[in-house]
mmCIF file of C-alpha atoms and ligand atoms in Angstrom:
data_model
loop_
_atom_site.group_PDB
_atom_site.id
_atom_site.type_symbol
_atom_site.label_atom_id
_atom_site.label_comp_id
_atom_site.label_asym_id
_atom_site.label_seq_id
_atom_site.Cartn_x
_atom_site.Cartn_y
_atom_site.Cartn_z
ATOM 1 C CA UNK A 1 -10.910 12.318 26.372
ATOM 2 C CA UNK A 2 -10.438 9.539 23.668
ATOM 3 C CA UNK A 3 -7.693 9.779 21.370
ATOM 4 C CA UNK A 4 -8.202 10.800 17.777
ATOM 5 C CA UNK A 5 -5.651 8.579 15.935
ATOM 6 C CA UNK A 6 -4.792 9.640 12.413
ATOM 7 C CA UNK A 7 -3.066 6.274 11.795
ATOM 8 C CA UNK A 8 -2.551 5.538 8.229
ATOM 9 C CA UNK A 9 -3.546 2.359 6.198
ATOM 10 C CA UNK A 10 -6.582 1.462 8.169
ATOM 11 C CA UNK A 11 -9.889 1.032 6.122
ATOM 12 C CA UNK A 12 -13.260 1.783 7.586
ATOM 13 C CA UNK A 13 -14.100 -0.990 9.860
ATOM 14 C CA UNK A 14 -17.535 -0.119 10.645
ATOM 15 C CA UNK A 15 -18.769 -0.714 7.095
ATOM 16 C CA UNK A 16 -17.373 -4.109 6.595
ATOM 17 C CA UNK A 17 -19.946 -6.327 4.774
ATOM 18 C CA UNK A 18 -20.452 -8.604 7.497
ATOM 19 C CA UNK A 19 -23.704 -10.064 6.335
ATOM 20 C CA UNK A 20 -22.569 -10.752 2.908
ATOM 21 C CA UNK A 21 -19.180 -11.978 3.954
ATOM 22 C CA UNK A 22 -20.575 -14.273 6.608
ATOM 23 C CA UNK A 23 -22.819 -15.846 3.796
ATOM 24 C CA UNK A 24 -19.598 -16.562 1.447
ATOM 25 C CA UNK A 25 -17.986 -17.918 4.227
ATOM 26 C CA UNK A 26 -20.964 -20.122 5.107
ATOM 27 C CA UNK A 27 -21.472 -21.309 1.344
ATOM 28 C CA UNK A 28 -17.668 -21.915 1.132
ATOM 29 C CA UNK A 29 -17.724 -24.096 3.697
ATOM 30 C CA UNK A 30 -20.860 -25.923 2.700
ATOM 31 C CA UNK A 31 -19.836 -25.953 -0.897
ATOM 32 C CA UNK A 32 -16.317 -26.592 -0.979
ATOM 33 C CA UNK A 33 -14.656 -29.842 -2.423
ATOM 34 C CA UNK A 34 -13.014 -32.264 0.227
ATOM 35 C CA UNK A 35 -9.605 -30.960 -0.932
ATOM 36 C CA UNK A 36 -10.341 -27.761 0.616
ATOM 37 C CA UNK A 37 -10.171 -29.498 4.099
ATOM 38 C CA UNK A 38 -6.696 -31.197 3.457
ATOM 39 C CA UNK A 39 -3.329 -29.697 2.843
ATOM 40 C CA UNK A 40 -3.729 -27.486 -0.257
ATOM 41 C CA UNK A 41 -1.194 -26.131 -2.890
ATOM 42 C CA UNK A 42 1.093 -23.423 -1.887
ATOM 43 C CA UNK A 43 0.017 -21.011 -4.839
ATOM 44 C CA UNK A 44 -3.340 -21.222 -3.409
ATOM 45 C CA UNK A 45 -6.892 -22.231 -4.633
ATOM 46 C CA UNK A 46 -7.394 -22.256 -8.450
ATOM 47 C CA UNK A 47 -10.672 -20.589 -7.905
ATOM 48 C CA UNK A 48 -9.369 -17.625 -6.394
ATOM 49 C CA UNK A 49 -6.231 -17.130 -8.732
ATOM 50 C CA UNK A 50 -8.768 -17.275 -11.581
ATOM 51 C CA UNK A 51 -11.257 -14.596 -10.369
ATOM 52 C CA UNK A 52 -8.126 -12.415 -9.123
ATOM 53 C CA UNK A 53 -6.564 -12.755 -12.792
ATOM 54 C CA UNK A 54 -9.730 -11.429 -14.348
ATOM 55 C CA UNK A 55 -10.263 -8.736 -11.630
ATOM 56 C CA UNK A 56 -6.670 -7.362 -12.395
ATOM 57 C CA UNK A 57 -7.099 -7.398 -16.056
ATOM 58 C CA UNK A 58 -10.475 -5.505 -15.759
ATOM 59 C CA UNK A 59 -9.277 -3.022 -12.921
ATOM 60 C CA UNK A 60 -5.459 -2.687 -13.234
ATOM 61 C CA UNK A 61 -4.378 -3.733 -16.599
ATOM 62 C CA UNK A 62 -2.382 -6.625 -15.173
ATOM 63 C CA UNK A 63 -1.570 -9.293 -17.620
ATOM 64 C CA UNK A 64 -1.394 -12.694 -16.159
ATOM 65 C CA UNK A 65 -2.474 -16.308 -16.134
ATOM 66 C CA UNK A 66 -3.818 -17.769 -12.983
ATOM 67 C CA UNK A 67 -0.578 -19.801 -12.799
ATOM 68 C CA UNK A 68 1.467 -16.576 -12.241
ATOM 69 C CA UNK A 69 -0.322 -15.831 -9.046
ATOM 70 C CA UNK A 70 0.450 -16.949 -5.591
ATOM 71 C CA UNK A 71 -2.144 -16.233 -2.827
ATOM 72 C CA UNK A 72 -0.323 -14.598 0.295
ATOM 73 C CA UNK A 73 -1.113 -13.655 3.755
ATOM 74 C CA UNK A 74 -1.306 -10.003 2.777
ATOM 75 C CA UNK A 75 1.188 -7.986 0.934
ATOM 76 C CA UNK A 76 3.320 -8.057 4.111
ATOM 77 C CA UNK A 77 3.981 -11.863 3.234
ATOM 78 C CA UNK A 78 4.489 -11.073 -0.416
ATOM 79 C CA UNK A 79 7.196 -8.941 0.738
ATOM 80 C CA UNK A 80 8.764 -11.523 2.842
ATOM 81 C CA UNK A 81 8.809 -14.089 0.044
ATOM 82 C CA UNK A 82 10.480 -11.574 -2.260
ATOM 83 C CA UNK A 83 13.129 -10.761 0.246
ATOM 84 C CA UNK A 84 13.647 -14.532 0.721
ATOM 85 C CA UNK A 85 13.840 -15.505 -2.919
ATOM 86 C CA UNK A 86 15.584 -12.361 -4.292
ATOM 87 C CA UNK A 87 17.757 -10.726 -1.295
ATOM 88 C CA UNK A 88 20.524 -11.856 0.964
ATOM 89 C CA UNK A 89 24.022 -11.017 2.007
ATOM 90 C CA UNK A 90 25.864 -9.398 -0.849
ATOM 91 C CA UNK A 91 22.615 -8.289 -2.553
ATOM 92 C CA UNK A 92 21.096 -5.018 -2.890
ATOM 93 C CA UNK A 93 17.612 -3.409 -3.529
ATOM 94 C CA UNK A 94 16.742 -0.020 -4.877
ATOM 95 C CA UNK A 95 14.007 1.393 -2.857
ATOM 96 C CA UNK A 96 11.827 4.588 -2.507
ATOM 97 C CA UNK A 97 12.888 7.071 0.037
ATOM 98 C CA UNK A 98 10.749 7.433 2.335
ATOM 99 C CA UNK A 99 8.970 4.210 2.506
ATOM 100 C CA UNK A 100 7.121 2.229 5.167
ATOM 101 C CA UNK A 101 9.405 1.582 7.799
ATOM 102 C CA UNK A 102 8.217 -2.294 8.029
ATOM 103 C CA UNK A 103 9.511 -2.644 4.319
ATOM 104 C CA UNK A 104 12.779 -1.539 5.087
ATOM 105 C CA UNK A 105 12.996 -4.057 7.910
ATOM 106 C CA UNK A 106 11.761 -6.995 6.073
ATOM 107 C CA UNK A 107 14.400 -6.380 3.103
ATOM 108 C CA UNK A 108 17.074 -5.532 5.544
ATOM 109 C CA UNK A 109 16.727 -8.617 7.731
ATOM 110 C CA UNK A 110 18.124 -10.804 4.850
ATOM 111 C CA UNK A 111 21.625 -9.122 5.083
ATOM 112 C CA UNK A 112 20.969 -7.067 1.781
ATOM 113 C CA UNK A 113 21.940 -3.526 1.420
ATOM 114 C CA UNK A 114 19.262 -0.787 0.651
ATOM 115 C CA UNK A 115 19.773 1.714 -2.012
ATOM 116 C CA UNK A 116 17.502 4.677 -1.340
ATOM 117 C CA UNK A 117 16.523 6.834 -4.158
ATOM 118 C CA UNK A 118 14.470 9.999 -3.442
ATOM 119 C CA UNK A 119 10.799 10.512 -4.165
ATOM 120 C CA UNK A 120 9.095 13.741 -4.962
ATOM 121 C CA UNK A 121 5.495 14.609 -5.701
ATOM 122 C CA UNK A 122 5.446 12.245 -8.549
ATOM 123 C CA UNK A 123 7.220 9.346 -6.937
ATOM 124 C CA UNK A 124 10.512 7.718 -7.520
ATOM 125 C CA UNK A 125 12.953 10.109 -8.962
ATOM 126 C CA UNK A 126 14.163 7.783 -11.979
ATOM 127 C CA UNK A 127 16.768 10.074 -13.010
ATOM 128 C CA UNK A 128 18.450 9.280 -9.545
ATOM 129 C CA UNK A 129 18.332 5.389 -10.221
ATOM 130 C CA UNK A 130 22.195 4.045 -9.748
ATOM 131 C CA UNK A 131 24.303 4.355 -12.796
ATOM 132 C CA UNK A 132 24.669 1.362 -15.158
ATOM 133 C CA UNK A 133 28.088 0.931 -14.380
ATOM 134 C CA UNK A 134 27.374 0.336 -10.678
ATOM 135 C CA UNK A 135 26.323 -3.358 -9.531
ATOM 136 C CA UNK A 136 22.941 -4.079 -10.652
ATOM 137 C CA UNK A 137 20.459 -4.505 -7.602
ATOM 138 C CA UNK A 138 18.155 -7.535 -7.379
ATOM 139 C CA UNK A 139 15.218 -5.319 -8.034
ATOM 140 C CA UNK A 140 13.763 -1.894 -7.602
ATOM 141 C CA UNK A 141 10.866 -1.563 -4.966
ATOM 142 C CA UNK A 142 8.334 1.125 -5.615
ATOM 143 C CA UNK A 143 4.543 2.151 -5.051
ATOM 144 C CA UNK A 144 3.701 3.827 -8.069
ATOM 145 C CA UNK A 145 0.217 4.110 -7.900
ATOM 146 C CA UNK A 146 0.129 6.032 -4.583
ATOM 147 C CA UNK A 147 4.008 6.334 -3.283
ATOM 148 C CA UNK A 148 3.808 5.530 0.388
ATOM 149 C CA UNK A 149 3.795 8.103 2.108
ATOM 150 C CA UNK A 150 4.165 10.948 0.117
ATOM 151 C CA UNK A 151 1.172 10.056 -2.262
ATOM 152 C CA UNK A 152 2.880 10.471 -5.829
ATOM 153 C CA UNK A 153 1.523 8.796 -8.953
ATOM 154 C CA UNK A 154 4.357 7.845 -11.071
ATOM 155 C CA UNK A 155 4.261 9.626 -14.570
ATOM 156 C CA UNK A 156 4.417 7.567 -17.768
ATOM 157 C CA UNK A 157 7.845 8.955 -18.634
ATOM 158 C CA UNK A 158 9.383 7.748 -15.649
ATOM 159 C CA UNK A 159 7.604 4.360 -15.855
ATOM 160 C CA UNK A 160 9.142 3.941 -19.125
ATOM 161 C CA UNK A 161 12.772 5.186 -17.780
ATOM 162 C CA UNK A 162 12.338 2.583 -14.922
ATOM 163 C CA UNK A 163 11.657 -0.321 -17.284
ATOM 164 C CA UNK A 164 14.492 0.643 -19.472
ATOM 165 C CA UNK A 165 16.681 0.610 -16.456
ATOM 166 C CA UNK A 166 15.447 -2.840 -15.100
ATOM 167 C CA UNK A 167 16.058 -4.232 -18.918
ATOM 168 C CA UNK A 168 19.318 -2.909 -19.178
ATOM 169 C CA UNK A 169 20.424 -3.923 -15.749
ATOM 170 C CA UNK A 170 18.848 -7.221 -15.699
ATOM 171 C CA UNK A 171 16.725 -6.596 -12.487
ATOM 172 C CA UNK A 172 13.250 -6.916 -11.530
ATOM 173 C CA UNK A 173 10.733 -4.250 -10.654
ATOM 174 C CA UNK A 174 8.639 -4.836 -7.494
ATOM 175 C CA UNK A 175 5.304 -2.912 -7.808
ATOM 176 C CA UNK A 176 3.569 -2.673 -4.618
ATOM 177 C CA UNK A 177 0.037 -1.732 -5.641
ATOM 178 C CA UNK A 178 -1.444 -1.755 -2.033
ATOM 179 C CA UNK A 179 -4.122 0.636 -2.550
ATOM 180 C CA UNK A 180 -4.514 1.984 -5.900
ATOM 181 C CA UNK A 181 -8.065 1.235 -6.230
ATOM 182 C CA UNK A 182 -8.839 4.547 -4.285
ATOM 183 C CA UNK A 183 -8.278 7.273 -6.665
ATOM 184 C CA UNK A 184 -10.614 10.475 -6.402
ATOM 185 C CA UNK A 185 -10.065 12.806 -8.977
ATOM 186 C CA UNK A 186 -9.168 10.681 -12.067
ATOM 187 C CA UNK A 187 -9.345 7.075 -13.235
ATOM 188 C CA UNK A 188 -7.100 4.688 -11.844
ATOM 189 C CA UNK A 189 -3.642 4.497 -13.652
ATOM 190 C CA UNK A 190 -2.814 1.260 -15.031
ATOM 191 C CA UNK A 191 -0.159 -1.144 -13.410
ATOM 192 C CA UNK A 192 3.570 -1.021 -14.548
ATOM 193 C CA UNK A 193 3.004 -4.799 -14.652
ATOM 194 C CA UNK A 194 0.807 -4.358 -17.652
ATOM 195 C CA UNK A 195 3.792 -2.542 -19.331
ATOM 196 C CA UNK A 196 6.642 -5.242 -18.532
ATOM 197 C CA UNK A 197 5.004 -8.435 -17.579
ATOM 198 C CA UNK A 198 8.402 -10.454 -17.964
ATOM 199 C CA UNK A 199 10.147 -7.989 -15.315
ATOM 200 C CA UNK A 200 7.681 -6.826 -12.936
ATOM 201 C CA UNK A 201 6.534 -8.595 -9.472
ATOM 202 C CA UNK A 202 3.264 -7.192 -8.518
ATOM 203 C CA UNK A 203 1.864 -7.106 -5.265
ATOM 204 C CA UNK A 204 -1.873 -6.882 -4.265
ATOM 205 C CA UNK A 205 -3.763 -6.814 -1.125
ATOM 206 C CA UNK A 206 -7.388 -7.012 0.229
ATOM 207 C CA UNK A 207 -6.507 -5.253 3.385
ATOM 208 C CA UNK A 208 -7.310 -1.585 2.201
ATOM 209 C CA UNK A 209 -10.196 -2.604 -0.100
ATOM 210 C CA UNK A 210 -11.979 -4.731 2.530
ATOM 211 C CA UNK A 211 -10.170 -5.642 5.723
ATOM 212 C CA UNK A 212 -6.422 -6.062 6.963
ATOM 213 C CA UNK A 213 -7.890 -8.606 9.449
ATOM 214 C CA UNK A 214 -8.555 -11.296 6.572
ATOM 215 C CA UNK A 215 -4.757 -11.254 5.857
ATOM 216 C CA UNK A 216 -5.329 -11.758 2.103
ATOM 217 C CA UNK A 217 -3.034 -10.634 -0.721
ATOM 218 C CA UNK A 218 -1.140 -12.049 -3.576
ATOM 219 C CA UNK A 219 1.834 -11.902 -5.910
ATOM 220 C CA UNK A 220 1.664 -11.991 -9.650
ATOM 221 C CA UNK A 221 5.292 -13.370 -11.028
ATOM 222 C CA UNK A 222 7.010 -13.563 -14.146
ATOM 223 C CA UNK A 223 6.575 -17.072 -15.182
ATOM 224 C CA UNK A 224 10.277 -18.065 -14.658
ATOM 225 C CA UNK A 225 9.878 -17.060 -11.059
ATOM 226 C CA UNK A 226 6.959 -18.979 -10.174
ATOM 227 C CA UNK A 227 8.647 -22.336 -8.956
ATOM 228 C CA UNK A 228 10.939 -20.536 -6.589
ATOM 229 C CA UNK A 229 8.104 -18.601 -5.109
ATOM 230 C CA UNK A 230 5.963 -21.681 -4.637
ATOM 231 C CA UNK A 231 8.593 -23.310 -2.706
ATOM 232 C CA UNK A 232 9.135 -20.195 -0.509
ATOM 233 C CA UNK A 233 5.610 -19.934 0.169
ATOM 234 C CA UNK A 234 5.373 -23.614 0.997
ATOM 235 C CA UNK A 235 8.336 -23.639 3.494
ATOM 236 C CA UNK A 236 6.851 -20.490 4.991
ATOM 237 C CA UNK A 237 3.239 -21.559 5.734
ATOM 238 C CA UNK A 238 2.244 -24.252 3.453
ATOM 239 C CA UNK A 239 -0.688 -22.207 1.921
ATOM 240 C CA UNK A 240 -3.223 -19.542 2.932
ATOM 241 C CA UNK A 241 -6.169 -20.859 4.525
ATOM 242 C CA UNK A 242 -8.443 -22.566 1.878
ATOM 243 C CA UNK A 243 -11.921 -21.521 3.032
ATOM 244 C CA UNK A 244 -11.021 -17.874 3.361
ATOM 245 C CA UNK A 245 -9.692 -18.108 -0.280
ATOM 246 C CA UNK A 246 -13.014 -19.772 -1.482
ATOM 247 C CA UNK A 247 -15.176 -17.467 0.422
ATOM 248 C CA UNK A 248 -12.960 -14.451 -1.336
ATOM 249 C CA UNK A 249 -13.483 -15.774 -4.885
ATOM 250 C CA UNK A 250 -17.220 -15.917 -4.368
ATOM 251 C CA UNK A 251 -17.147 -12.455 -2.938
ATOM 252 C CA UNK A 252 -15.258 -11.163 -6.021
ATOM 253 C CA UNK A 253 -17.116 -13.229 -8.870
ATOM 254 C CA UNK A 254 -20.464 -12.282 -7.648
ATOM 255 C CA UNK A 255 -19.583 -8.632 -7.785
ATOM 256 C CA UNK A 256 -19.688 -7.809 -4.287
ATOM 257 C CA UNK A 257 -16.016 -6.409 -4.022
ATOM 258 C CA UNK A 258 -16.458 -4.016 -6.741
ATOM 259 C CA UNK A 259 -19.754 -2.550 -5.032
ATOM 260 C CA UNK A 260 -18.044 -2.413 -1.813
ATOM 261 C CA UNK A 261 -15.384 -0.625 -3.265
ATOM 262 C CA UNK A 262 -17.407 2.002 -5.033
ATOM 263 C CA UNK A 263 -19.458 2.470 -1.920
ATOM 264 C CA UNK A 264 -16.514 3.178 0.451
ATOM 265 C CA UNK A 265 -14.777 5.260 -2.100
ATOM 266 C CA UNK A 266 -17.783 7.684 -1.747
ATOM 267 C CA UNK A 267 -17.211 7.687 2.053
ATOM 268 C CA UNK A 268 -13.391 8.094 1.717
ATOM 269 C CA UNK A 269 -13.899 10.946 -0.767
ATOM 270 C CA UNK A 270 -16.008 13.016 1.920
ATOM 271 C CA UNK A 271 -13.352 12.280 4.641
ATOM 272 C CA UNK A 272 -10.716 13.425 2.525
ATOM 273 C CA UNK A 273 -12.734 16.564 1.843
ATOM 274 C CA UNK A 274 -13.353 17.084 5.484
ATOM 275 C CA UNK A 275 -9.561 16.646 6.506
ATOM 276 C CA UNK A 276 -8.268 18.836 3.504
ATOM 277 C CA UNK A 277 -11.082 21.551 4.307
ATOM 278 C CA UNK A 278 -10.474 21.614 7.945
ATOM 279 C CA UNK A 279 -6.817 21.863 7.563
ATOM 280 C CA UNK A 280 -6.937 24.692 5.083
ATOM 281 C CA UNK A 281 -9.649 26.622 7.186
ATOM 282 C CA UNK A 282 -7.870 26.150 10.573
ATOM 283 C CA UNK A 283 -4.354 27.040 9.491
ATOM 284 C CA UNK A 284 -5.127 29.610 7.197
ATOM 285 C CA UNK A 285 -3.101 32.564 7.523
ATOM 286 C CA UNK A 286 -1.288 31.237 10.241
ATOM 287 C CA UNK A 287 1.618 28.968 8.669
ATOM 288 C CA UNK A 288 2.666 27.653 5.190
ATOM 289 C CA UNK A 289 0.651 24.520 4.903
ATOM 290 C CA UNK A 290 1.142 22.277 2.067
ATOM 291 C CA UNK A 291 -1.003 19.124 1.375
ATOM 292 C CA UNK A 292 0.346 15.990 -0.603
ATOM 293 C CA UNK A 293 -1.122 12.989 -1.973
ATOM 294 C CA UNK A 294 -4.858 13.795 -1.432
ATOM 295 C CA UNK A 295 -5.747 12.330 -5.073
ATOM 296 C CA UNK A 296 -5.711 8.968 -3.715
ATOM 297 C CA UNK A 297 -5.384 6.392 -0.980
ATOM 298 C CA UNK A 298 -6.513 6.576 2.672
ATOM 299 C CA UNK A 299 -4.112 9.398 3.962
ATOM 300 C CA UNK A 300 -2.673 12.632 3.161
ATOM 301 C CA UNK A 301 0.810 14.195 4.055
ATOM 302 C CA UNK A 302 0.515 17.520 5.651
ATOM 303 C CA UNK A 303 3.531 19.778 5.293
ATOM 304 C CA UNK A 304 4.091 22.728 7.957
ATOM 305 C CA UNK A 305 6.799 25.174 6.805
ATOM 306 C CA UNK A 306 9.594 25.384 9.624
ATOM 307 C CA UNK A 307 7.629 23.019 12.022
ATOM 308 C CA UNK A 308 9.836 20.126 12.955
ATOM 309 C CA UNK A 309 7.651 17.422 14.207
ATOM 310 C CA UNK A 310 10.222 16.320 16.987
ATOM 311 C CA UNK A 311 9.496 13.340 19.595
ATOM 312 C CA UNK A 312 8.650 16.177 22.083
ATOM 313 C CA UNK A 313 5.967 17.983 19.647
ATOM 314 C CA UNK A 314 4.279 14.355 19.009
ATOM 315 C CA UNK A 315 4.236 13.672 22.819
ATOM 316 C CA UNK A 316 2.504 17.032 23.365
ATOM 317 C CA UNK A 317 -0.179 16.476 20.483
ATOM 318 C CA UNK A 318 -0.647 12.999 21.929
ATOM 319 C CA UNK A 319 -1.434 14.601 25.527
ATOM 320 C CA UNK A 320 -3.799 16.974 23.696
ATOM 321 C CA UNK A 321 -5.700 14.018 22.197
ATOM 322 C CA UNK A 322 -4.406 13.666 18.729
ATOM 323 C CA UNK A 323 -1.915 11.151 17.406
ATOM 324 C CA UNK A 324 -0.261 11.930 14.081
ATOM 325 C CA UNK A 325 2.471 10.117 12.332
ATOM 326 C CA UNK A 326 5.617 11.789 11.146
ATOM 327 C CA UNK A 327 6.996 11.130 7.606
ATOM 328 C CA UNK A 328 10.578 11.256 9.066
ATOM 329 C CA UNK A 329 9.787 7.765 10.684
ATOM 330 C CA UNK A 330 9.717 6.194 7.427
ATOM 331 C CA UNK A 331 12.950 8.230 5.891
ATOM 332 C CA UNK A 332 15.921 6.319 5.056
ATOM 333 C CA UNK A 333 18.176 9.300 4.625
ATOM 334 C CA UNK A 334 17.166 11.510 7.726
ATOM 335 C CA UNK A 335 16.308 15.089 7.748
ATOM 336 C CA UNK A 336 14.485 16.040 4.804
ATOM 337 C CA UNK A 337 10.848 15.616 5.841
ATOM 338 C CA UNK A 338 10.971 16.720 9.338
ATOM 339 C CA UNK A 339 8.013 19.119 8.893
ATOM 340 C CA UNK A 340 5.560 16.495 7.266
ATOM 341 C CA UNK A 341 2.993 14.532 9.155
ATOM 342 C CA UNK A 342 1.065 11.460 7.883
ATOM 343 C CA UNK A 343 -2.948 11.936 8.587
ATOM 344 C CA UNK A 344 -4.717 8.708 7.884
ATOM 345 C CA UNK A 345 -8.640 9.246 7.504
ATOM 346 C CA UNK A 346 -10.050 6.075 6.456
ATOM 347 C CA UNK A 347 -11.119 4.900 9.563
ATOM 348 C CA UNK A 348 -12.038 8.353 11.153
ATOM 349 C CA UNK A 349 -15.560 9.935 11.111
ATOM 350 C CA UNK A 350 -15.955 13.510 9.526
ATOM 351 C CA UNK A 351 -16.747 14.784 13.172
ATOM 352 C CA UNK A 352 -13.658 13.151 14.559
ATOM 353 C CA UNK A 353 -11.444 14.460 11.716
ATOM 354 C CA UNK A 354 -12.527 18.065 12.254
ATOM 355 C CA UNK A 355 -12.119 17.543 15.970
ATOM 356 C CA UNK A 356 -8.552 16.085 15.405
ATOM 357 C CA UNK A 357 -7.468 18.907 13.377
ATOM 358 C CA UNK A 358 -8.743 21.429 16.031
ATOM 359 C CA UNK A 359 -6.637 19.440 18.451
ATOM 360 C CA UNK A 360 -3.567 19.780 16.188
ATOM 361 C CA UNK A 361 -4.078 23.491 16.039
ATOM 362 C CA UNK A 362 -4.387 23.835 19.861
ATOM 363 C CA UNK A 363 -0.732 22.445 20.176
ATOM 364 C CA UNK A 364 1.005 23.992 17.101
ATOM 365 C CA UNK A 365 -0.624 27.421 17.886
ATOM 366 C CA UNK A 366 0.974 27.787 21.246
ATOM 367 C CA UNK A 367 4.833 27.904 22.258
ATOM 368 C CA UNK A 368 5.205 29.859 18.715
ATOM 369 C CA UNK A 369 5.388 26.856 16.712
ATOM 370 C CA UNK A 370 3.003 28.331 14.097
ATOM 371 C CA UNK A 371 5.348 31.366 13.684
ATOM 372 C CA UNK A 372 8.406 29.238 12.975
ATOM 373 C CA UNK A 373 10.018 28.692 16.609
ATOM 374 C CA UNK A 374 11.274 24.997 17.255
ATOM 375 C CA UNK A 375 9.659 23.331 20.058
HETATM 376 C C1 PLP B 401 3.155 0.383 1.120
HETATM 377 C C2 PLP B 401 2.629 -0.539 1.949
HETATM 378 N N1 PLP B 401 2.634 -1.890 1.434
HETATM 379 C C3 PLP B 401 2.162 -3.220 2.001
HETATM 380 C C4 PLP B 401 1.561 -2.918 3.292
HETATM 381 C C5 PLP B 401 0.880 -4.243 3.570
HETATM 382 O O1 PLP B 401 -0.367 -4.545 3.738
HETATM 383 P P1 PLP B 401 -1.075 -5.725 4.004
HETATM 384 O O2 PLP B 401 -1.916 -5.614 5.195
HETATM 385 O O3 PLP B 401 -1.442 -6.554 2.923
HETATM 386 O O4 PLP B 401 0.125 -6.656 4.525
HETATM 387 C C6 PLP B 401 1.138 -1.634 3.860
HETATM 388 C C7 PLP B 401 0.538 -1.622 4.934
HETATM 389 O O5 PLP B 401 -0.036 -0.501 5.228
HETATM 390 C C8 PLP B 401 1.754 -0.557 3.086
HETATM 391 O O6 PLP B 401 1.640 0.699 3.662
#
C-alpha cells in the first residue's frame, strides 16, 4: 500500500508545463547575450527584474523599480539573506506563532532571539505586538496573505496597525508572500509592501506557482537596503543561474505564467473541495471538526476537538497509509495547537485525497479517539 502524503507546500508536479518551459530554456540558451555565460550581477538579470516588477505591480500591488529586486534561489535564500543582514547576537525578530519551523531555524541560527506573537484565524494578532517601551526588533516577520500554517488573511486594520508599529519603532516588516496567487473565494488581497514601500521587505517565490525544483524567488527591498543585500547575495553564491532567469523572464513576459496559474488554480479548487467535502462527510456527527485556512493556498488545517496528534497517533496513521503533519511542529510556544493537523492537497489527486481521509478516519475512529479519549 503506497502512503498518501498530505505534505503541504508541494504544488501539482504532473502539470508542470514541460514543453513550454523546455522551449524557453532552449531559446534562452540560443538568444542569450554572451554576458549570460560569464559571472553575472548578484542582483540578477535585469530582463527578469523588469518583468517581475511589472508582474508584481499588476498582480500584487507591489510598488518597486527593478533596482529594488534581488533574484534569489527561492524564498529560502531570501530568508537567509534577511537573517544575515538584519539579525545576529543581541538582535531580535518578532515572528508569527506558529510559523514554518525552517524559518525559525534560519533566524535563530544567527544568534538572534525570536519574539513570538500569536496568530488567530485572521493572522498575526497585532494587538499583541511588543509595547513601544520594549526594545525594538530588527523586523516583524509575517505571512499576511495566507498565514502559514493556519491560513488567515490579515485584515486591513491589522495591516495599518502593523505599519504604524514599524514606523514608531523604526523596524522593518518582512512580508513572505509565498503563495498569494492561490485565493479561491475572493480576489487576491494587495500586498503590505504597496502600503509602506519604505518599511517592507517583500519575499516572493516561484516554488508554489510553478515548481519548487526551479529554486527561483526574489526579494523586493526598500531602496536604502539594496546595497547590503547585493553584497550578501554575492558572498553567498555570487548569483542565481543566469539562463534559468532568462527562461523565466520569457515565460512570464509571454503570458505563460499567468495562464498556467489560472489553469492549476481550477485544479486546486477542485482538490480543496474534495478534501473539505470528504472531511465533513466522513466525520459528520462523530467529532467536532473545524476546517481553517481553506480560502487560499495549497493546504488546509483541520482541528479535531480533543484529539491530540501525539507521535504515537501520527505513527498509527502512517502505518495505516496516511501521513499528516501536526501544526504543533511549527509552534514556538508549545501546547496550543495539539489538536490540529496540516493537510496539503496541491500534489494529490481527488481520489487519493478521498482515500487519505478514509484512512485518517479508520485510525481516529478506533481506540476511542473520536469520543475524546487520548491515544
Ligand atoms: C511560509 C513559507 N515561506 C517560504 C517557503 C520557502 O519556499 P521556497 O521553495 O521558495 O524556498 C515556504 C516553503 O514551503 C513556506 O512555507
